[in-house]
Amino acid sequence: MAVVYATDTKAAVLGVSPALIQRHGVVSGPVARAMAAGARKSFEADVGLATTGVAGPTELDGAPVGTVVVAVSGPLGEADRQIRLPGTRGNVRMLATSVALNLLRLYLLDALDR
């Protein structure tokens, strides 16, 4: 597991293209999917899970506080969800974790059905 906050670290550790970040913004589906795929590759895992977002206290690159994108990458492909979460910085982070784990749960349930 890795927790990566800095944009340049997302590129260095997870292999996210700086051009992708520039084109779509750090809080976006394409970047979240690239982070999940990068985590999967970096840790030689079957499934990668990633979150990117704005917990606060200020907006980031035009994305308002509470905007979160979660993504999963695995043998069945990739999926992402963008959501808007209420509350304090801590609340946004806690809820984002729950949303990410739920996306992973749904992904794994889908894998069982195949």
Coordinates of C-alpha atoms in Angstrom, one line a residue, residues 23-110:
R23 CA -4.3 17.3 -19.9
H24 CA -7.0 16.0 -17.4
G25 CA -6.0 17.5 -14.0
V26 CA -4.9 15.5 -11.0
V27 CA -8.5 15.0 -9.8
S28 CA -9.8 13.1 -12.8
G29 CA -10.9 9.7 -13.9
P30 CA -7.9 9.1 -16.3
V31 CA -5.4 10.0 -13.6
A32 CA -7.1 7.9 -11.0
R33 CA -7.2 4.9 -13.4
A34 CA -3.5 5.5 -14.2
M35 CA -2.7 5.6 -10.5
A36 CA -4.6 2.3 -9.9
A37 CA -2.8 0.7 -12.8
G38 CA 0.5 2.0 -11.6
A39 CA -0.1 0.7 -8.1
R40 CA -0.9 -2.7 -9.6
K41 CA 2.3 -2.8 -11.6
S42 CA 4.6 -1.3 -8.9
F43 CA 3.5 -3.8 -6.3
E44 CA 3.0 -6.7 -8.7
A45 CA -0.6 -7.0 -7.4
D46 CA -3.6 -8.6 -9.1
V47 CA -5.7 -5.5 -8.4
G48 CA -4.8 -1.8 -7.9
L49 CA -6.9 0.7 -6.0
A50 CA -6.4 4.5 -6.1
T51 CA -8.0 7.7 -4.9
T52 CA -7.3 11.2 -5.9
G53 CA -9.2 14.3 -4.7
V54 CA -9.5 17.5 -2.8
A55 CA -10.0 17.0 1.0
G56 CA -9.5 20.7 1.7
P57 CA -9.2 23.2 3.0
T58 CA -9.0 24.8 -0.5
E59 CA -9.9 23.8 -4.0
L60 CA -7.3 22.3 -6.3
D61 CA -7.0 23.1 -10.0
G62 CA -10.7 24.2 -10.1
A63 CA -11.9 21.0 -8.3
P64 CA -13.9 22.0 -5.3
V65 CA -13.3 20.6 -1.8
G66 CA -14.9 17.2 -1.4
T67 CA -14.3 16.2 -5.0
V68 CA -12.9 12.6 -5.1
V69 CA -12.2 10.1 -7.8
V70 CA -11.7 6.5 -7.0
A71 CA -10.4 3.9 -9.4
V72 CA -9.7 0.2 -9.6
S73 CA -7.5 -1.7 -12.1
G74 CA -7.3 -5.4 -12.5
P75 CA -7.5 -8.3 -15.0
L76 CA -11.2 -7.4 -15.8
G77 CA -10.2 -3.9 -16.8
E78 CA -10.5 -0.5 -15.1
A79 CA -13.3 1.5 -13.5
D80 CA -13.6 4.8 -11.8
R81 CA -16.2 6.9 -10.0
Q82 CA -16.2 10.6 -9.3
I83 CA -18.1 11.7 -6.2
R84 CA -18.6 14.8 -4.1
L85 CA -18.3 14.3 -0.4
P86 CA -19.4 16.7 2.4
G87 CA -17.7 17.7 5.6
T88 CA -14.3 18.4 7.0
R89 CA -11.0 17.3 5.6
G90 CA -11.0 14.3 7.9
N91 CA -14.6 13.4 7.0
V92 CA -13.8 13.6 3.2
R93 CA -10.8 11.3 3.7
M94 CA -12.7 8.8 5.7
L95 CA -15.6 8.7 3.3
A96 CA -13.3 8.5 0.3
T97 CA -11.7 5.4 1.8
S98 CA -15.1 3.8 2.2
V99 CA -16.1 4.6 -1.4
A100 CA -12.8 3.2 -2.7
L101 CA -13.2 0.0 -0.7
N102 CA -16.8 -0.3 -1.9
L103 CA -15.7 0.1 -5.5
L104 CA -13.1 -2.7 -4.9
R105 CA -15.8 -4.9 -3.4
L106 CA -18.1 -4.4 -6.4
Y107 CA -15.2 -5.1 -8.8
L108 CA -14.4 -8.4 -7.0
L109 CA -18.0 -9.4 -6.9
D110 CA -18.2 -8.9 -10.6

